[in-house]
Coordinates of C-alpha atoms in Angstrom, one line a residue:
X953 CA 14.9 -80.5 -75.8
X954 CA 15.8 -78.1 -72.9
X955 CA 12.6 -78.7 -71.0
X956 CA 13.5 -82.4 -71.1
X957 CA 17.0 -81.8 -69.9
X958 CA 15.3 -79.5 -67.1
X959 CA 13.1 -82.3 -66.1
X960 CA 15.9 -84.8 -66.0
X961 CA 17.8 -82.7 -63.8
X962 CA 14.9 -82.1 -61.4
X963 CA 14.3 -85.9 -61.2
X964 CA 18.0 -86.6 -60.4
X965 CA 18.0 -83.8 -57.7
X966 CA 14.6 -85.3 -56.2
X967 CA 16.2 -88.7 -56.1
X968 CA 19.3 -87.5 -54.5
X969 CA 17.5 -85.6 -52.1
X970 CA 15.4 -88.8 -51.1
X971 CA 18.5 -90.9 -50.8
X972 CA 20.3 -88.5 -48.6
X973 CA 17.2 -87.7 -46.5
X974 CA 16.5 -91.5 -45.7
X975 CA 19.6 -92.5 -43.8
X976 CA 19.7 -89.8 -41.2
X977 CA 15.8 -90.6 -40.5
X978 CA 16.8 -94.2 -39.9
X979 CA 19.8 -93.3 -37.8
X980 CA 17.7 -90.9 -35.6
X981 CA 15.0 -93.7 -35.2
X982 CA 17.6 -96.0 -34.4
X983 CA 19.4 -93.7 -32.1
X984 CA 16.1 -92.8 -30.3
X985 CA 15.4 -96.5 -29.8
X986 CA 18.9 -97.0 -28.2
X987 CA 18.4 -94.1 -26.1
X988 CA 15.1 -95.2 -24.8
X989 CA 16.4 -98.8 -23.8
X990 CA 19.4 -97.2 -22.1
X991 CA 17.2 -95.0 -20.0
X992 CA 14.7 -97.9 -19.1
X993 CA 18.0 -100.1 -18.5
X994 CA 19.6 -97.6 -16.0
X995 CA 16.5 -96.9 -14.3
X996 CA 16.0 -100.6 -13.6
X997 CA 19.5 -101.1 -12.3
X998 CA 19.5 -98.2 -10.2
X999 CA 16.2 -99.2 -8.3
X1000 CA 17.7 -102.9 -7.9
X1001 CA 21.3 -101.7 -6.7
X1002 CA 20.0 -98.8 -4.4
X1003 CA 22.3 -96.3 -6.0
X1004 CA 21.0 -92.7 -5.4
X1005 CA 22.5 -91.0 -8.2
X1006 CA 24.0 -92.0 -11.6
X1007 CA 25.4 -90.1 -14.6
X1008 CA 25.8 -91.7 -17.9
X1009 CA 27.5 -90.7 -21.1
X1010 CA 28.1 -92.0 -24.4
X1011 CA 30.5 -90.3 -27.1
X1012 CA 30.9 -91.4 -30.8
X1013 CA 32.6 -90.0 -33.5
X1014 CA 33.6 -86.9 -31.9
X1015 CA 30.0 -86.1 -30.6
X1016 CA 28.3 -86.5 -27.1
X1017 CA 25.3 -88.7 -28.4
X1018 CA 23.9 -89.4 -24.9
X1019 CA 24.3 -87.7 -21.5
X1020 CA 21.9 -87.9 -18.7
X1021 CA 21.7 -87.9 -14.9
X1022 CA 19.3 -90.5 -13.0
X1023 CA 18.3 -90.0 -9.3
X1024 CA 19.9 -87.9 -6.8
X1025 CA 23.2 -86.1 -6.2
X1026 CA 21.8 -85.6 -2.6
X1027 CA 19.0 -87.8 -1.4
X1028 CA 18.0 -85.5 1.7
X1029 CA 17.6 -82.4 -0.4
X1030 CA 16.4 -84.1 -3.6
X1031 CA 19.2 -82.5 -5.6
X1032 CA 19.0 -84.3 -8.9
X1033 CA 22.1 -85.5 -10.6
X1034 CA 23.0 -83.4 -13.8
X1035 CA 25.8 -83.3 -16.2
X1036 CA 27.6 -80.7 -13.8
X1037 CA 27.4 -83.1 -10.8
X1038 CA 30.8 -83.9 -9.5
X1039 CA 31.8 -87.5 -8.6
X1040 CA 35.0 -89.1 -7.3
X1041 CA 36.2 -91.3 -10.3
X1042 CA 38.1 -93.8 -8.1
X1043 CA 40.6 -95.8 -10.1
X1044 CA 39.8 -94.4 -13.2
X1045 CA 42.2 -91.6 -12.1
X1046 CA 45.1 -94.1 -12.9
X1047 CA 44.7 -93.3 -16.7
X1048 CA 45.6 -89.6 -15.8
X1049 CA 48.8 -90.6 -13.6
X1050 CA 49.8 -93.2 -16.4
X1051 CA 49.4 -90.4 -19.0
X1052 CA 51.4 -88.0 -17.0
X1053 CA 54.3 -90.5 -16.8
X1054 CA 54.6 -91.1 -20.4
X1055 CA 54.5 -87.2 -20.8
X1056 CA 57.7 -87.1 -18.6
X1057 CA 59.3 -89.9 -20.5
X1058 CA 58.7 -87.7 -23.9
X1059 CA 60.0 -84.7 -22.1
X1060 CA 63.2 -86.7 -21.3
X1061 CA 62.9 -86.4 -17.4
X1062 CA 62.5 -90.3 -17.0
X1063 CA 62.5 -93.5 -18.6
X1064 CA 60.0 -96.2 -17.9
X1065 CA 62.8 -98.7 -17.8
X1066 CA 64.5 -96.7 -14.8
X1067 CA 64.6 -98.4 -11.3
X1068 CA 62.6 -96.5 -9.2
X1069 CA 65.2 -96.0 -6.6
X1070 CA 66.8 -93.5 -9.1
X1071 CA 64.0 -91.3 -8.0
X1072 CA 63.1 -92.5 -4.6
X1073 CA 66.6 -93.9 -3.1
X1074 CA 64.8 -95.0 0.3
X1075 CA 62.2 -97.2 -1.3
X1076 CA 64.2 -100.5 -1.0
X1077 CA 61.6 -103.5 -1.3
X1078 CA 62.6 -107.1 -0.8
X1079 CA 61.1 -110.5 -2.0
X1080 CA 62.2 -113.6 0.1
X1081 CA 64.3 -111.2 2.1
X1082 CA 66.3 -109.9 -1.1
X1083 CA 66.3 -106.4 -2.6
X1084 CA 64.5 -106.3 -5.6
X1085 CA 64.9 -103.8 -8.6
X1086 CA 61.4 -102.4 -9.6
X1087 CA 61.1 -100.3 -12.7
X1088 CA 58.4 -97.6 -13.6
X1089 CA 57.2 -99.9 -16.2
X1090 CA 56.4 -102.6 -13.7
X1091 CA 54.5 -100.0 -11.6
X1092 CA 52.4 -99.0 -14.5
X1093 CA 51.5 -102.4 -15.2
X1094 CA 50.9 -103.7 -11.9
X1095 CA 53.8 -106.1 -12.1
X1096 CA 56.1 -104.8 -9.2
X1097 CA 55.3 -107.5 -6.7
X1098 CA 53.5 -105.3 -4.4
X1099 CA 50.6 -107.0 -2.8
X1100 CA 47.1 -105.8 -3.6
X1101 CA 46.3 -106.0 0.3
X1102 CA 48.8 -103.2 0.6
X1103 CA 45.6 -100.8 0.4
X1104 CA 44.7 -101.6 4.1
X1105 CA 47.9 -99.7 5.0
X1106 CA 47.2 -96.4 3.2
X1107 CA 47.2 -93.9 6.3
X1108 CA 44.4 -91.3 6.8
X1109 CA 46.2 -87.9 6.0
X1110 CA 45.5 -84.5 4.6
X1111 CA 49.2 -83.5 5.0
X1112 CA 51.1 -82.1 1.9
X1113 CA 53.5 -84.9 2.2
X1114 CA 50.8 -87.5 2.3
X1115 CA 51.9 -89.3 -0.9
X1116 CA 55.3 -90.0 0.7
X1117 CA 53.6 -91.2 3.9
X1118 CA 51.7 -93.6 2.0
X1119 CA 54.7 -94.9 0.0
X1120 CA 56.7 -95.3 3.2
X1121 CA 54.2 -97.8 4.4
X1122 CA 55.7 -100.1 1.7
X1123 CA 58.9 -100.3 3.7
X1124 CA 57.1 -102.7 6.4
X1125 CA 55.6 -104.8 3.6
X1126 CA 57.5 -107.6 1.8
X1127 CA 57.0 -108.2 -2.0
X1128 CA 54.8 -111.2 -2.4
X1129 CA 56.3 -112.2 -6.0
X1130 CA 59.2 -111.4 -7.9
X1131 CA 58.9 -107.9 -10.0
X1132 CA 58.1 -108.4 -13.4
X1133 CA 56.9 -112.0 -13.2
X1134 CA 53.2 -111.7 -13.2
X1135 CA 50.2 -109.3 -12.8
X1136 CA 48.6 -108.4 -9.4
X1137 CA 46.5 -105.1 -9.1
X1138 CA 47.8 -103.1 -6.3
X1139 CA 46.4 -99.4 -6.0
X1140 CA 49.6 -98.1 -4.2
X1141 CA 51.6 -98.6 -7.3
X1142 CA 50.1 -95.6 -8.8
X1143 CA 50.8 -93.6 -5.7
X1144 CA 54.4 -94.3 -6.3
X1145 CA 54.3 -93.2 -9.5
X1146 CA 52.7 -89.9 -8.0
X1147 CA 55.7 -89.5 -5.9
X1148 CA 58.0 -90.2 -8.7
X1149 CA 56.2 -87.5 -10.5
X1150 CA 56.7 -84.8 -7.6
X1151 CA 60.3 -85.7 -7.5
X1152 CA 60.8 -85.3 -11.0
X1153 CA 59.0 -82.3 -11.6
X1154 CA 59.6 -80.6 -8.2
X1155 CA 55.7 -79.8 -7.8
X1156 CA 52.8 -81.1 -6.1
X1157 CA 51.0 -84.0 -8.1
X1158 CA 47.8 -82.2 -8.1
X1159 CA 49.4 -79.0 -9.6
X1160 CA 51.1 -81.1 -12.3
X1161 CA 48.0 -83.1 -13.5
X1162 CA 46.0 -80.0 -13.4
X1163 CA 48.5 -77.9 -15.5
X1164 CA 49.4 -80.5 -18.0
X1165 CA 46.4 -82.6 -18.4
X1166 CA 43.3 -81.2 -17.1
X1167 CA 43.7 -77.6 -18.4
X1168 CA 44.9 -78.4 -21.8
X1169 CA 41.9 -80.5 -22.8
X1170 CA 39.6 -78.0 -20.9
X1171 CA 38.4 -80.2 -18.2
X1172 CA 37.8 -77.1 -16.3
X1173 CA 35.5 -78.5 -13.6
X1174 CA 37.6 -81.5 -12.6
X1175 CA 39.6 -81.5 -9.3
X1176 CA 42.6 -83.5 -8.1
X1177 CA 42.0 -84.6 -4.8
X1178 CA 39.3 -83.7 -2.2
X1179 CA 38.5 -80.0 -2.3
X1180 CA 38.9 -78.2 1.2
X1181 CA 35.6 -76.4 0.5
X1182 CA 33.0 -78.8 -0.9
X1183 CA 31.6 -77.6 -4.2
X1184 CA 28.0 -76.9 -4.5
X1185 CA 27.8 -79.5 -7.6
X1186 CA 29.6 -82.3 -5.5
X1187 CA 27.4 -85.3 -5.1
X1188 CA 27.0 -86.8 -1.7
X1189 CA 28.7 -90.2 -1.0
X1190 CA 26.6 -93.2 0.2
X1191 CA 27.3 -96.8 1.3
X1192 CA 24.8 -99.6 1.4
X1193 CA 23.6 -100.4 5.0
X1194 CA 20.4 -101.7 6.4
X1195 CA 19.3 -102.5 2.7
X1196 CA 19.3 -99.0 1.5
X1197 CA 21.7 -96.1 1.0
X1198 CA 23.4 -94.4 3.9
X1199 CA 25.4 -91.4 4.2
X1200 CA 28.9 -91.8 5.0
X1201 CA 32.0 -89.4 5.2
X1202 CA 35.1 -91.7 4.9
X1203 CA 38.6 -90.5 6.2
X1204 CA 40.7 -88.1 3.9
X1205 CA 43.4 -90.3 2.0
X1206 CA 45.4 -87.6 0.4
X1207 CA 48.3 -90.1 -0.2
X1208 CA 46.0 -92.1 -2.4
X1209 CA 45.2 -89.1 -4.9
X1210 CA 47.5 -90.4 -7.9
X1211 CA 45.5 -93.9 -7.7
X1212 CA 41.9 -92.8 -7.2
X1213 CA 40.9 -89.2 -6.4
X1214 CA 40.4 -87.2 -9.5
X1215 CA 36.8 -85.5 -9.2
X1216 CA 34.7 -84.9 -12.2
X1217 CA 31.6 -84.8 -14.2
X1218 CA 30.2 -86.2 -17.4
X1219 CA 31.0 -82.7 -19.1
X1220 CA 34.6 -83.2 -18.5
X1221 CA 34.7 -87.0 -18.7
X1222 CA 33.2 -86.6 -22.5
X1223 CA 36.4 -84.6 -23.3
X1224 CA 38.6 -87.2 -21.9
X1225 CA 37.0 -90.2 -23.7
X1226 CA 37.1 -88.2 -26.8
X1227 CA 40.8 -87.6 -26.4
X1228 CA 41.5 -91.3 -25.7
X1229 CA 39.5 -92.3 -28.9
X1230 CA 41.5 -89.7 -31.0
X1231 CA 38.3 -87.7 -31.9
X1232 CA 38.8 -84.6 -29.6
X1233 CA 38.8 -81.3 -31.4
X1234 CA 41.7 -80.3 -28.7
X1235 CA 45.0 -82.0 -29.5
X1236 CA 47.2 -80.2 -27.0
X1237 CA 48.3 -83.5 -25.7
X1238 CA 50.4 -85.5 -28.2
X1239 CA 48.1 -88.2 -29.8
X1240 CA 51.1 -90.7 -29.8
X1241 CA 51.4 -90.3 -26.1
X1242 CA 47.5 -91.3 -25.8
X1243 CA 47.9 -94.2 -28.3
X1244 CA 50.9 -95.3 -26.3
X1245 CA 49.2 -95.2 -23.0
X1246 CA 46.8 -98.0 -24.7
X1247 CA 49.8 -100.4 -25.3
X1248 CA 49.4 -103.4 -23.0
X1249 CA 51.9 -105.5 -21.3
X1250 CA 52.0 -108.9 -22.8
X1251 CA 55.2 -110.0 -20.7
X1252 CA 53.0 -111.4 -18.3
X1253 CA 49.9 -114.0 -18.4
X1254 CA 46.7 -111.9 -18.8
X1255 CA 44.8 -111.2 -15.6
X1256 CA 41.5 -112.0 -17.2
X1257 CA 40.6 -113.8 -20.3
X1258 CA 42.3 -112.1 -23.2
X1259 CA 42.8 -109.1 -21.2
X1260 CA 46.1 -107.3 -20.3
X1261 CA 46.9 -104.0 -18.4
X1262 CA 48.2 -100.8 -20.0
X1263 CA 49.2 -97.6 -18.5
X1264 CA 45.9 -97.0 -16.4
X1265 CA 43.8 -99.2 -18.9
X1266 CA 42.6 -102.6 -19.2
X1267 CA 42.9 -103.8 -22.7
X1268 CA 40.5 -106.8 -23.8
X1269 CA 40.1 -108.4 -27.5
X1270 CA 36.5 -109.6 -27.9
X1271 CA 34.7 -110.8 -31.0
X1272 CA 37.6 -109.3 -33.0
X1273 CA 37.2 -106.0 -31.4
X1274 CA 39.3 -104.2 -28.8
X1275 CA 37.9 -102.5 -25.8
X1276 CA 39.6 -100.5 -23.3
X1277 CA 38.1 -100.0 -19.9
X1278 CA 38.5 -99.5 -16.1
X1279 CA 36.4 -99.5 -13.0
X1280 CA 36.8 -96.9 -10.0
X1281 CA 36.0 -97.9 -6.5
X1282 CA 36.1 -95.6 -3.7
X1283 CA 34.3 -95.9 -0.1
X1284 CA 31.4 -93.9 -1.4
X1285 CA 31.7 -93.7 -5.2
X1286 CA 32.3 -95.7 -8.1
X1287 CA 32.8 -95.4 -11.9
X1288 CA 33.2 -97.3 -15.2
X1289 CA 34.6 -96.1 -18.3
X1290 CA 34.8 -98.4 -21.6
X1291 CA 35.7 -97.7 -25.2
X1292 CA 35.5 -99.4 -28.3
X1293 CA 38.4 -97.5 -30.3
X1294 CA 37.5 -99.3 -33.7
X1295 CA 34.0 -97.8 -33.8
X1296 CA 35.2 -94.6 -32.1
X1297 CA 32.6 -94.7 -29.3
X1298 CA 32.8 -95.1 -25.4
X1299 CA 30.7 -94.9 -22.4
X1300 CA 31.2 -93.6 -19.0
X1301 CA 29.1 -94.2 -15.8
X1302 CA 29.4 -92.2 -12.5
X1303 CA 27.6 -93.1 -9.3
X1304 CA 27.5 -91.8 -5.7
X1305 CA 27.6 -95.3 -4.1
X1306 CA 30.1 -98.2 -3.9
X1307 CA 28.5 -100.6 -6.1
X1308 CA 29.7 -103.2 -8.7
X1309 CA 26.2 -102.3 -10.4
X1310 CA 28.0 -99.2 -11.7
X1311 CA 30.3 -101.6 -13.9
X1312 CA 27.2 -103.7 -14.8
X1313 CA 25.6 -100.4 -16.0
X1314 CA 28.4 -99.5 -18.1
X1315 CA 28.8 -102.9 -19.8
X1316 CA 25.0 -102.8 -20.5
X1317 CA 25.0 -99.6 -22.0
X1318 CA 27.9 -100.3 -24.1
X1319 CA 25.9 -103.5 -25.2
X1320 CA 22.9 -101.5 -25.9
X1321 CA 24.5 -99.0 -28.0
X1322 CA 26.1 -101.7 -30.0
X1323 CA 22.8 -102.8 -30.6
X1324 CA 22.8 -106.2 -28.6
X1325 CA 20.2 -107.4 -26.3
X1326 CA 21.0 -107.0 -22.7
X1327 CA 19.8 -109.2 -19.8
X1328 CA 21.6 -108.5 -16.7
X1329 CA 21.2 -110.7 -13.6
X1330 CA 23.9 -108.8 -11.7
X1331 CA 24.5 -109.0 -7.9
X1332 CA 26.5 -106.9 -5.9
X1333 CA 28.7 -108.6 -3.2
X1334 CA 28.3 -105.6 -0.8
X1335 CA 24.6 -105.7 -1.1
X1336 CA 24.4 -109.4 -0.6
X1337 CA 26.4 -109.3 2.4
X1338 CA 24.3 -106.4 3.8
X1339 CA 21.4 -108.5 3.6
X1340 CA 22.7 -111.3 5.5
X1341 CA 24.2 -108.8 8.1
X1342 CA 21.1 -107.1 8.6
X1343 CA 19.3 -110.2 9.4
X1344 CA 22.1 -111.2 11.8
X1345 CA 21.7 -107.7 13.4
X1346 CA 18.0 -108.2 14.0
X1347 CA 18.8 -111.5 15.4
X1348 CA 21.5 -110.5 17.9
X1349 CA 19.8 -107.3 18.9
X1350 CA 16.7 -109.3 19.6
X1351 CA 18.7 -111.7 21.6
X1352 CA 20.5 -108.9 23.3
X1353 CA 16.9 -107.4 24.2
X1354 CA 15.6 -110.7 25.6
X1355 CA 18.8 -111.1 27.7
X1356 CA 18.6 -107.6 28.8
X1357 CA 14.9 -108.0 30.0
X1358 CA 15.9 -111.2 32.0
X1359 CA 18.8 -109.5 33.4
X1360 CA 16.6 -106.5 34.8
X1361 CA 14.0 -109.1 35.9
X1362 CA 16.4 -110.8 38.2
X1363 CA 17.9 -107.5 39.4
X1364 CA 14.4 -106.5 40.7
X1365 CA 14.1 -110.1 42.1
X1366 CA 17.2 -109.4 44.0
X1367 CA 15.7 -106.1 45.2
X1368 CA 12.7 -107.8 46.4
X1369 CA 14.7 -110.5 48.2
X1370 CA 13.4 -113.1 45.7
X1371 CA 16.9 -114.1 44.9
X1372 CA 19.8 -114.2 47.4
X1373 CA 23.6 -114.3 47.1
X1374 CA 25.4 -117.6 47.5
X1375 CA 28.7 -118.7 48.0
X1376 CA 30.6 -120.5 44.9
X1377 CA 30.9 -124.1 45.2
X1378 CA 33.0 -126.3 43.0
X1379 CA 30.2 -126.7 40.5
X1380 CA 29.7 -123.0 40.1
X1381 CA 33.4 -122.2 40.0
X1382 CA 33.7 -124.7 36.9
X1383 CA 30.5 -123.1 35.4
X1384 CA 32.0 -119.6 36.0
X1385 CA 35.1 -120.5 34.2
X1386 CA 33.3 -122.0 31.3
X1387 CA 31.1 -118.8 30.9
X1388 CA 34.0 -116.6 31.2
X1389 CA 36.0 -118.5 28.4
X1390 CA 33.1 -118.6 26.2
X1391 CA 32.3 -115.0 26.2
X1392 CA 35.7 -114.1 25.9
X1393 CA 36.2 -116.5 23.0
X1394 CA 33.3 -114.8 21.2
X1395 CA 34.5 -111.1 21.8
X1396 CA 38.1 -112.3 20.8
X1397 CA 36.9 -113.9 17.5
X1398 CA 34.8 -110.7 16.7
X1399 CA 37.8 -108.7 17.2
X1400 CA 40.4 -110.9 15.4
X1401 CA 38.2 -112.1 12.6
X1402 CA 39.3 -109.5 10.0
X1403 CA 43.2 -110.6 10.6
X1404 CA 42.1 -113.9 9.4
X1405 CA 41.3 -112.3 6.0
X1406 CA 44.2 -109.8 6.1
X1407 CA 42.0 -106.8 7.0
X1408 CA 41.4 -104.5 10.0
X1409 CA 38.2 -103.3 11.7
X1410 CA 39.1 -99.8 10.5
X1411 CA 39.4 -100.8 6.7
X1412 CA 36.2 -102.9 7.2
X1413 CA 34.6 -99.8 8.6
X1414 CA 35.6 -97.5 5.7
X1415 CA 34.8 -100.0 3.0
X1416 CA 32.2 -102.5 4.0
X1417 CA 28.3 -102.0 4.2
X1418 CA 27.6 -99.9 7.5
X1419 CA 25.6 -102.8 9.0
X1420 CA 28.9 -104.6 9.6
X1421 CA 30.1 -102.2 12.1
X1422 CA 26.7 -102.3 13.7
X1423 CA 27.0 -106.1 14.0
X1424 CA 30.3 -105.9 15.5
X1425 CA 28.9 -103.5 18.3
X1426 CA 25.6 -105.6 18.7
X1427 CA 27.7 -108.6 19.3
X1428 CA 29.8 -107.1 21.9
X1429 CA 27.2 -105.4 23.8
X1430 CA 24.9 -108.7 23.6
X1431 CA 28.0 -110.6 24.8
X1432 CA 28.2 -108.2 27.7
X1433 CA 24.7 -108.4 28.9
X1434 CA 24.9 -112.3 28.4
X1435 CA 28.2 -112.5 30.5
X1436 CA 26.5 -110.2 33.3
X1437 CA 23.2 -112.3 33.2
X1438 CA 25.2 -115.4 33.7
X1439 CA 27.1 -114.0 36.4
X1440 CA 24.0 -113.0 38.1
X1441 CA 22.6 -116.5 37.9
X1442 CA 26.0 -117.9 39.3
X1443 CA 26.3 -115.7 42.3
X1444 CA 22.9 -115.9 43.2
X1445 CA 20.1 -118.3 43.9
X1446 CA 16.4 -118.5 44.5
X1447 CA 15.3 -117.4 47.9
X1448 CA 12.7 -120.2 49.1
X1449 CA 11.4 -118.4 52.1

């Protein structure tokens, strides 16, 4: 009897071991398949997008299940992207600033329903010539009425009062809608919030964020604003130009730090995503505040299909699931964070080029991890524009060279007396006027063109492909050569003797 009982127990134990051994094997095989697909997908998209370096992160159920660097942090030195590589994260910074506001509200230092003039008395903004009250809540949710193109007026500055300098630019700009009436994304909303944080805490914005958010969750590698001395781990930033990556050092916009200039790596962003998903091992920040930062504003129409804005997060309901996400875009860096709270997993992508492919890659990785088939035929507007402008540059430059050669040829003819000076007749005067007006019109159109789009050449130089600035100079130089060539023809004639 005893032997039968022992055999029965042994059989039960064997069956239990088999049952509990099988799922992890299947899970591991499934995970490895997902990882292989993700790696292949990211490499394919990196090649198409021309992005030099990308860092990808996936967290699930409190664990970092995928973390890898692709390409180069610096193309010239062939420095590879690693989990330690630092990137500017752009507008995904806004969630940190939004969380700081909610912390201060919990501490009793402000209320989201407060008028911002309670903290910044001189910030009096008008809509249709009438002063408008604007609340902190409206800044958080981009319903303040501040126009999206206010970004072009953000000043270059590395001064200690740069945030205040940035906010003061709003005094010269009317609101383009009544506060609270509708959504319009304006990055400077979060710079105003940054100034409120400084006024309330009586300390610099970067100090508060570091002490109250980054340090408590051990984001020890991360920085608030651009470092005075470049870290060895900092990736080099690039823009597209001439159909490949081009190094570019943009101006310093210290006044835009609360909206877009936290610097981090995937090691630290893993901690941030886990905190957002409620699966962090570190709960030094109140979980209720985190959850509250995900509550979206439904007092206005959604800004995209079933998508509303929370405190630095977009919230979308799709296929009976809720997604939290945000993209970040700086002149030479982009990022994309997306989370699926119900399933406790999230994805982050950091890259060292201004490219919408970063967002497409993030969405693709999310889809692959969910077990979906992902087919991406994404195109980046900057990349498409760069191709067109590069062709135009070649055409205009070629025309300039041809005109230059013709000009030199005729100068030589003058030296050899093959062409001689001539007094202006009525016909030549008329042609001179037409010639001068046509060249002046071309140059004026080139200089004034950005204003028609509400932009400036300075803004275009910072944000657009490098080829656009080159095209501007090619057109101007070619126009001058053409003008000189025309003058030479008008003021000289062939010497028949």
